[in-house]
């Protein structure tokens, strides 16, 4: 505790404030501190682990453009087919399955192994989706595409617990004071850039195909989604397990789930509920894109016009996520999330209340600006920080499952939003009524305030060294309940009988520390 007061070595003054917290936590558990590596050496595992979520943004957004191409190419054959109703949503179902499966394997088997398998699934089934075909039968091709999209979703789902959790743990090797921003820039910001590129690529392809060769447009747009995970797969072949996971995993012992639930059950419920509300609301907020685009280009515009404006709308996500990343280091993810929720709810109430004016064609410029601010605030707060909170509010040994469950419940919120909001809209009248568009925003903005209150009253602050401190708290809890914490980080073939008692390790660590000073 007092070691930090010793005179620092020359040139180490900037490092001193951040290190004592980590060293104290690790020393009290008998573990040496995790070395902080040079920036370029430490940042690439963060990139390799987290950046796979780019594929989530790209693949989920590009399917909207593919659906638009199908409408132009096949007309009612597509729009009235069962596949048209499920092809977008079925990837979310696969994502939920992937989040739960890979959340378990990331804890019980391997972080890097789970990442590699999810990446392979993503590559294979994205390629199969681009080549969808069924004996020349159009409806059969739609069904095959929907089936491949489910498996693509499983691959995407694996990126959440395995990738984001490994990314969070790898940031511990970066200098304190910047860890939150790098996590955000390689997770949520990657999703947002995926959305932008997923809108821009179909625009470029449609322009190259002169808005005519529809098969080429949609297959090429889907197929390009293979490129990024293929590059990432090569990078991930060099990955090692994060140091935090190597020290504190439970993969070779029986996880004490009863103790885990008692310690983390309520917090997991709160994080999951906030994520559920965020995804639930995001779909409601998305309804404004249709009237915006309809007012801008009408219903018979060429594909390049449709995709061009879609790219512009998706660009509104970028300022929020990029500017919000450093704020999360300054204010902490909990308070940044709360600010984002509250300011977004205010703008949502304003948009709903003034909809009858903003939706007129002569005010479309003002509408787009306000809508852009609205989208940016969503990324600035909950978009950037809900995953960060999920990744850093539990111990390493169960982090993959904790994160996977929270993320899966968030995706279920998206499902619920899809089915519930048409009923909320219907309560406001038909689509010619302003209340049809206003009601969902009143509901969602109210839920934003509720989610902000949950975060304020029920979630802990998350600092630069929270992962290490959370592991220490969990160790103390397990020890107090009679669970031998020497089992944490146990390797294959090792036995607790060959290891010193935890008290001996702590005493030895304390003696060594005293001798050092």
PDB file of C-alpha atoms in Angstrom, residues 95-305:
ATOM      1  CA  UNK A  95     -25.948 -14.236 -32.820  1.00  0.00           C
ATOM      2  CA  UNK A  96     -27.750 -15.093 -29.569  1.00  0.00           C
ATOM      3  CA  UNK A  97     -26.788 -18.768 -29.999  1.00  0.00           C
ATOM      4  CA  UNK A  98     -23.173 -17.819 -30.755  1.00  0.00           C
ATOM      5  CA  UNK A  99     -22.937 -15.461 -27.783  1.00  0.00           C
ATOM      6  CA  UNK A 100     -24.067 -18.158 -25.374  1.00  0.00           C
ATOM      7  CA  UNK A 101     -21.974 -20.983 -26.866  1.00  0.00           C
ATOM      8  CA  UNK A 102     -18.756 -18.999 -27.265  1.00  0.00           C
ATOM      9  CA  UNK A 103     -19.238 -17.262 -23.936  1.00  0.00           C
ATOM     10  CA  UNK A 104     -19.003 -20.708 -22.372  1.00  0.00           C
ATOM     11  CA  UNK A 105     -16.081 -21.939 -24.499  1.00  0.00           C
ATOM     12  CA  UNK A 106     -14.146 -18.697 -23.939  1.00  0.00           C
ATOM     13  CA  UNK A 107     -14.151 -19.410 -20.193  1.00  0.00           C
ATOM     14  CA  UNK A 108     -14.029 -23.178 -20.155  1.00  0.00           C
ATOM     15  CA  UNK A 109     -11.671 -23.788 -23.067  1.00  0.00           C
ATOM     16  CA  UNK A 110      -9.759 -20.903 -24.667  1.00  0.00           C
ATOM     17  CA  UNK A 111     -10.205 -17.251 -25.555  1.00  0.00           C
ATOM     18  CA  UNK A 112      -8.047 -17.447 -28.678  1.00  0.00           C
ATOM     19  CA  UNK A 113      -9.389 -20.859 -29.744  1.00  0.00           C
ATOM     20  CA  UNK A 114     -12.966 -19.585 -29.519  1.00  0.00           C
ATOM     21  CA  UNK A 115     -11.992 -16.521 -31.551  1.00  0.00           C
ATOM     22  CA  UNK A 116     -10.415 -18.591 -34.309  1.00  0.00           C
ATOM     23  CA  UNK A 117     -13.425 -20.915 -34.606  1.00  0.00           C
ATOM     24  CA  UNK A 118     -15.910 -18.036 -34.688  1.00  0.00           C
ATOM     25  CA  UNK A 119     -13.800 -16.354 -37.394  1.00  0.00           C
ATOM     26  CA  UNK A 120     -13.766 -19.531 -39.510  1.00  0.00           C
ATOM     27  CA  UNK A 121     -17.557 -19.827 -39.192  1.00  0.00           C
ATOM     28  CA  UNK A 122     -17.898 -16.186 -40.238  1.00  0.00           C
ATOM     29  CA  UNK A 123     -15.672 -16.633 -43.308  1.00  0.00           C
ATOM     30  CA  UNK A 124     -17.254 -19.887 -44.515  1.00  0.00           C
ATOM     31  CA  UNK A 125     -20.904 -18.966 -44.145  1.00  0.00           C
ATOM     32  CA  UNK A 126     -20.530 -15.401 -45.409  1.00  0.00           C
ATOM     33  CA  UNK A 127     -19.009 -16.875 -48.580  1.00  0.00           C
ATOM     34  CA  UNK A 128     -21.829 -19.434 -48.820  1.00  0.00           C
ATOM     35  CA  UNK A 129     -24.412 -16.672 -48.373  1.00  0.00           C
ATOM     36  CA  UNK A 130     -22.857 -14.717 -51.257  1.00  0.00           C
ATOM     37  CA  UNK A 131     -23.092 -17.830 -53.439  1.00  0.00           C
ATOM     38  CA  UNK A 132     -26.655 -18.789 -52.416  1.00  0.00           C
ATOM     39  CA  UNK A 133     -28.308 -20.964 -55.089  1.00  0.00           C
ATOM     40  CA  UNK A 134     -30.966 -23.661 -55.214  1.00  0.00           C
ATOM     41  CA  UNK A 135     -31.414 -25.424 -58.593  1.00  0.00           C
ATOM     42  CA  UNK A 136     -32.425 -22.187 -60.296  1.00  0.00           C
ATOM     43  CA  UNK A 137     -35.427 -21.748 -57.977  1.00  0.00           C
ATOM     44  CA  UNK A 138     -35.759 -18.169 -56.706  1.00  0.00           C
ATOM     45  CA  UNK A 139     -37.724 -18.968 -53.519  1.00  0.00           C
ATOM     46  CA  UNK A 140     -35.314 -21.805 -52.761  1.00  0.00           C
ATOM     47  CA  UNK A 141     -32.401 -19.387 -53.116  1.00  0.00           C
ATOM     48  CA  UNK A 142     -34.064 -16.991 -50.651  1.00  0.00           C
ATOM     49  CA  UNK A 143     -34.452 -19.838 -48.147  1.00  0.00           C
ATOM     50  CA  UNK A 144     -30.838 -20.956 -48.552  1.00  0.00           C
ATOM     51  CA  UNK A 145     -29.681 -17.378 -47.988  1.00  0.00           C
ATOM     52  CA  UNK A 146     -31.735 -17.186 -44.791  1.00  0.00           C
ATOM     53  CA  UNK A 147     -30.240 -20.482 -43.574  1.00  0.00           C
ATOM     54  CA  UNK A 148     -26.675 -19.328 -44.208  1.00  0.00           C
ATOM     55  CA  UNK A 149     -27.445 -16.045 -42.430  1.00  0.00           C
ATOM     56  CA  UNK A 150     -28.295 -17.970 -39.258  1.00  0.00           C
ATOM     57  CA  UNK A 151     -24.838 -19.568 -39.224  1.00  0.00           C
ATOM     58  CA  UNK A 152     -23.220 -16.219 -40.041  1.00  0.00           C
ATOM     59  CA  UNK A 153     -24.970 -14.946 -36.909  1.00  0.00           C
ATOM     60  CA  UNK A 154     -23.362 -17.701 -34.832  1.00  0.00           C
ATOM     61  CA  UNK A 155     -19.940 -16.545 -36.028  1.00  0.00           C
ATOM     62  CA  UNK A 156     -20.772 -12.939 -35.208  1.00  0.00           C
ATOM     63  CA  UNK A 157     -22.036 -14.032 -31.803  1.00  0.00           C
ATOM     64  CA  UNK A 158     -18.657 -15.549 -31.024  1.00  0.00           C
ATOM     65  CA  UNK A 159     -16.980 -12.188 -31.551  1.00  0.00           C
ATOM     66  CA  UNK A 160     -18.859 -10.677 -28.607  1.00  0.00           C
ATOM     67  CA  UNK A 161     -17.769 -12.796 -25.624  1.00  0.00           C
ATOM     68  CA  UNK A 162     -14.503 -14.196 -26.997  1.00  0.00           C
ATOM     69  CA  UNK A 163     -13.328 -11.089 -28.861  1.00  0.00           C
ATOM     70  CA  UNK A 164     -14.531  -8.274 -26.629  1.00  0.00           C
ATOM     71  CA  UNK A 165     -13.528 -10.035 -23.411  1.00  0.00           C
ATOM     72  CA  UNK A 166     -10.038 -10.766 -24.742  1.00  0.00           C
ATOM     73  CA  UNK A 167      -9.821  -7.170 -25.936  1.00  0.00           C
ATOM     74  CA  UNK A 168     -10.736  -5.864 -22.465  1.00  0.00           C
ATOM     75  CA  UNK A 169      -8.150  -8.116 -20.799  1.00  0.00           C
ATOM     76  CA  UNK A 170      -5.470  -7.175 -23.312  1.00  0.00           C
ATOM     77  CA  UNK A 171      -5.932  -3.462 -22.545  1.00  0.00           C
ATOM     78  CA  UNK A 172      -4.415  -4.204 -19.120  1.00  0.00           C
ATOM     79  CA  UNK A 173      -1.041  -4.286 -20.843  1.00  0.00           C
ATOM     80  CA  UNK A 174      -1.521  -0.707 -22.094  1.00  0.00           C
ATOM     81  CA  UNK A 175      -0.607   2.363 -20.085  1.00  0.00           C
ATOM     82  CA  UNK A 176      -3.276   3.424 -17.584  1.00  0.00           C
ATOM     83  CA  UNK A 177      -5.410   6.398 -18.611  1.00  0.00           C
ATOM     84  CA  UNK A 178      -6.137   5.207 -22.160  1.00  0.00           C
ATOM     85  CA  UNK A 179      -7.457   1.674 -21.716  1.00  0.00           C
ATOM     86  CA  UNK A 180     -11.175   2.435 -22.081  1.00  0.00           C
ATOM     87  CA  UNK A 181     -10.763   4.410 -25.301  1.00  0.00           C
ATOM     88  CA  UNK A 182      -8.772   1.663 -27.000  1.00  0.00           C
ATOM     89  CA  UNK A 183     -11.344  -0.931 -26.009  1.00  0.00           C
ATOM     90  CA  UNK A 184     -14.110   1.250 -27.464  1.00  0.00           C
ATOM     91  CA  UNK A 185     -12.206   2.113 -30.646  1.00  0.00           C
ATOM     92  CA  UNK A 186     -11.656  -1.572 -31.436  1.00  0.00           C
ATOM     93  CA  UNK A 187     -15.138  -2.805 -30.452  1.00  0.00           C
ATOM     94  CA  UNK A 188     -18.122  -0.461 -30.761  1.00  0.00           C
ATOM     95  CA  UNK A 189     -16.356   1.918 -33.152  1.00  0.00           C
ATOM     96  CA  UNK A 190     -15.564  -1.079 -35.336  1.00  0.00           C
ATOM     97  CA  UNK A 191     -19.274  -1.988 -35.430  1.00  0.00           C
ATOM     98  CA  UNK A 192     -20.122   1.579 -36.465  1.00  0.00           C
ATOM     99  CA  UNK A 193     -17.482   1.679 -39.174  1.00  0.00           C
ATOM    100  CA  UNK A 194     -18.807  -1.684 -40.330  1.00  0.00           C
ATOM    101  CA  UNK A 195     -22.233  -0.096 -40.699  1.00  0.00           C
ATOM    102  CA  UNK A 196     -20.783   2.751 -42.765  1.00  0.00           C
ATOM    103  CA  UNK A 197     -18.737   0.482 -45.046  1.00  0.00           C
ATOM    104  CA  UNK A 198     -21.704  -1.915 -45.255  1.00  0.00           C
ATOM    105  CA  UNK A 199     -23.718   0.965 -46.703  1.00  0.00           C
ATOM    106  CA  UNK A 200     -20.941   2.371 -48.889  1.00  0.00           C
ATOM    107  CA  UNK A 201     -19.813  -0.839 -50.605  1.00  0.00           C
ATOM    108  CA  UNK A 202     -23.242  -1.522 -52.216  1.00  0.00           C
ATOM    109  CA  UNK A 203     -23.211   2.096 -53.430  1.00  0.00           C
ATOM    110  CA  UNK A 204     -19.834   1.623 -55.140  1.00  0.00           C
ATOM    111  CA  UNK A 205     -20.808  -1.755 -56.588  1.00  0.00           C
ATOM    112  CA  UNK A 206     -24.154  -0.425 -57.840  1.00  0.00           C
ATOM    113  CA  UNK A 207     -22.387   2.494 -59.513  1.00  0.00           C
ATOM    114  CA  UNK A 208     -19.893   0.134 -61.163  1.00  0.00           C
ATOM    115  CA  UNK A 209     -22.771  -2.085 -62.336  1.00  0.00           C
ATOM    116  CA  UNK A 210     -24.694   0.920 -63.717  1.00  0.00           C
ATOM    117  CA  UNK A 211     -27.667   0.136 -61.427  1.00  0.00           C
ATOM    118  CA  UNK A 212     -28.563  -2.786 -63.710  1.00  0.00           C
ATOM    119  CA  UNK A 213     -26.801  -6.048 -62.909  1.00  0.00           C
ATOM    120  CA  UNK A 214     -28.653  -6.837 -59.713  1.00  0.00           C
ATOM    121  CA  UNK A 215     -27.209 -10.311 -59.163  1.00  0.00           C
ATOM    122  CA  UNK A 216     -23.683  -8.940 -59.398  1.00  0.00           C
ATOM    123  CA  UNK A 217     -24.520  -6.115 -57.008  1.00  0.00           C
ATOM    124  CA  UNK A 218     -25.912  -8.181 -54.137  1.00  0.00           C
ATOM    125  CA  UNK A 219     -23.518 -11.132 -54.438  1.00  0.00           C
ATOM    126  CA  UNK A 220     -20.451  -8.889 -54.606  1.00  0.00           C
ATOM    127  CA  UNK A 221     -21.668  -6.774 -51.673  1.00  0.00           C
ATOM    128  CA  UNK A 222     -22.127  -9.890 -49.531  1.00  0.00           C
ATOM    129  CA  UNK A 223     -18.913 -11.525 -50.745  1.00  0.00           C
ATOM    130  CA  UNK A 224     -16.728  -8.550 -49.814  1.00  0.00           C
ATOM    131  CA  UNK A 225     -17.776  -9.292 -46.226  1.00  0.00           C
ATOM    132  CA  UNK A 226     -15.362 -12.257 -46.327  1.00  0.00           C
ATOM    133  CA  UNK A 227     -12.272 -10.089 -46.811  1.00  0.00           C
ATOM    134  CA  UNK A 228     -12.014  -8.479 -43.375  1.00  0.00           C
ATOM    135  CA  UNK A 229     -12.449 -11.620 -41.224  1.00  0.00           C
ATOM    136  CA  UNK A 230      -9.990 -13.403 -43.531  1.00  0.00           C
ATOM    137  CA  UNK A 231      -7.337 -10.769 -42.792  1.00  0.00           C
ATOM    138  CA  UNK A 232      -8.226 -10.882 -39.114  1.00  0.00           C
ATOM    139  CA  UNK A 233      -7.910 -14.669 -39.056  1.00  0.00           C
ATOM    140  CA  UNK A 234      -4.263 -14.403 -40.130  1.00  0.00           C
ATOM    141  CA  UNK A 235      -3.573 -11.860 -37.365  1.00  0.00           C
ATOM    142  CA  UNK A 236      -5.323 -14.035 -34.779  1.00  0.00           C
ATOM    143  CA  UNK A 237      -3.130 -17.035 -35.547  1.00  0.00           C
ATOM    144  CA  UNK A 238      -0.363 -15.223 -33.627  1.00  0.00           C
ATOM    145  CA  UNK A 239      -2.488 -14.415 -30.583  1.00  0.00           C
ATOM    146  CA  UNK A 240      -1.714 -15.779 -27.126  1.00  0.00           C
ATOM    147  CA  UNK A 241      -4.108 -16.015 -24.212  1.00  0.00           C
ATOM    148  CA  UNK A 242      -4.407 -12.701 -22.312  1.00  0.00           C
ATOM    149  CA  UNK A 243      -2.269 -12.647 -19.167  1.00  0.00           C
ATOM    150  CA  UNK A 244      -5.302 -12.003 -16.954  1.00  0.00           C
ATOM    151  CA  UNK A 245      -6.984 -15.137 -18.301  1.00  0.00           C
ATOM    152  CA  UNK A 246      -3.870 -17.270 -17.846  1.00  0.00           C
ATOM    153  CA  UNK A 247      -3.697 -16.231 -14.185  1.00  0.00           C
ATOM    154  CA  UNK A 248      -7.351 -16.312 -13.174  1.00  0.00           C
ATOM    155  CA  UNK A 249      -9.179 -18.757 -15.448  1.00  0.00           C
ATOM    156  CA  UNK A 250     -11.355 -21.603 -14.184  1.00  0.00           C
ATOM    157  CA  UNK A 251     -11.088 -23.703 -17.315  1.00  0.00           C
ATOM    158  CA  UNK A 252      -9.450 -26.694 -15.607  1.00  0.00           C
ATOM    159  CA  UNK A 253     -11.587 -26.755 -12.450  1.00  0.00           C
ATOM    160  CA  UNK A 254     -15.271 -26.989 -11.625  1.00  0.00           C
ATOM    161  CA  UNK A 255     -16.734 -23.471 -11.663  1.00  0.00           C
ATOM    162  CA  UNK A 256     -18.562 -22.661  -8.393  1.00  0.00           C
ATOM    163  CA  UNK A 257     -21.670 -21.352 -10.152  1.00  0.00           C
ATOM    164  CA  UNK A 258     -23.662 -21.026  -6.930  1.00  0.00           C
ATOM    165  CA  UNK A 259     -21.087 -18.609  -5.508  1.00  0.00           C
ATOM    166  CA  UNK A 260     -20.774 -16.833  -8.858  1.00  0.00           C
ATOM    167  CA  UNK A 261     -24.532 -16.208  -8.985  1.00  0.00           C
ATOM    168  CA  UNK A 262     -24.614 -14.954  -5.411  1.00  0.00           C
ATOM    169  CA  UNK A 263     -21.774 -12.539  -6.094  1.00  0.00           C
ATOM    170  CA  UNK A 264     -22.591 -11.403  -9.650  1.00  0.00           C
ATOM    171  CA  UNK A 265     -26.204 -12.413 -10.308  1.00  0.00           C
ATOM    172  CA  UNK A 266     -27.818  -9.061  -9.508  1.00  0.00           C
ATOM    173  CA  UNK A 267     -25.138  -7.051 -11.313  1.00  0.00           C
ATOM    174  CA  UNK A 268     -25.526  -9.269 -14.390  1.00  0.00           C
ATOM    175  CA  UNK A 269     -29.275  -8.665 -14.286  1.00  0.00           C
ATOM    176  CA  UNK A 270     -28.756  -4.884 -14.230  1.00  0.00           C
ATOM    177  CA  UNK A 271     -26.180  -4.885 -17.061  1.00  0.00           C
ATOM    178  CA  UNK A 272     -28.387  -7.202 -19.146  1.00  0.00           C
ATOM    179  CA  UNK A 273     -31.464  -5.049 -18.585  1.00  0.00           C
ATOM    180  CA  UNK A 274     -29.631  -1.905 -19.669  1.00  0.00           C
ATOM    181  CA  UNK A 275     -28.364  -3.683 -22.787  1.00  0.00           C
ATOM    182  CA  UNK A 276     -31.893  -4.986 -23.469  1.00  0.00           C
ATOM    183  CA  UNK A 277     -33.303  -1.442 -23.262  1.00  0.00           C
ATOM    184  CA  UNK A 278     -30.571  -0.038 -25.479  1.00  0.00           C
ATOM    185  CA  UNK A 279     -31.123  -2.579 -28.276  1.00  0.00           C
ATOM    186  CA  UNK A 280     -34.891  -2.402 -27.839  1.00  0.00           C
ATOM    187  CA  UNK A 281     -34.808   1.375 -28.226  1.00  0.00           C
ATOM    188  CA  UNK A 282     -32.304   1.414 -31.065  1.00  0.00           C
ATOM    189  CA  UNK A 283     -34.779  -0.364 -33.320  1.00  0.00           C
ATOM    190  CA  UNK A 284     -37.525   2.092 -32.430  1.00  0.00           C
ATOM    191  CA  UNK A 285     -35.256   5.052 -33.167  1.00  0.00           C
ATOM    192  CA  UNK A 286     -34.453   3.513 -36.531  1.00  0.00           C
ATOM    193  CA  UNK A 287     -37.991   4.102 -37.780  1.00  0.00           C
ATOM    194  CA  UNK A 288     -37.071   7.680 -38.596  1.00  0.00           C
ATOM    195  CA  UNK A 289     -34.786   6.573 -41.425  1.00  0.00           C
ATOM    196  CA  UNK A 290     -37.730   5.584 -43.640  1.00  0.00           C
ATOM    197  CA  UNK A 291     -39.503   8.974 -43.689  1.00  0.00           C
ATOM    198  CA  UNK A 292     -36.150  10.739 -44.087  1.00  0.00           C
ATOM    199  CA  UNK A 293     -35.191   8.727 -47.157  1.00  0.00           C
ATOM    200  CA  UNK A 294     -38.717   8.836 -48.583  1.00  0.00           C
ATOM    201  CA  UNK A 295     -38.781  12.620 -48.331  1.00  0.00           C
ATOM    202  CA  UNK A 296     -35.347  12.918 -49.924  1.00  0.00           C
ATOM    203  CA  UNK A 297     -35.499  10.664 -52.957  1.00  0.00           C
ATOM    204  CA  UNK A 298     -39.021   9.287 -53.317  1.00  0.00           C
ATOM    205  CA  UNK A 299     -39.917   5.688 -54.121  1.00  0.00           C
ATOM    206  CA  UNK A 300     -38.494   5.269 -57.640  1.00  0.00           C
ATOM    207  CA  UNK A 301     -34.896   6.423 -57.243  1.00  0.00           C
ATOM    208  CA  UNK A 302     -31.932   4.474 -58.677  1.00  0.00           C
ATOM    209  CA  UNK A 303     -29.973   2.202 -56.339  1.00  0.00           C
ATOM    210  CA  UNK A 304     -27.023   4.584 -56.137  1.00  0.00           C
ATOM    211  CA  UNK A 305     -29.290   7.278 -54.690  1.00  0.00           C
TER     212      UNK A 305
END
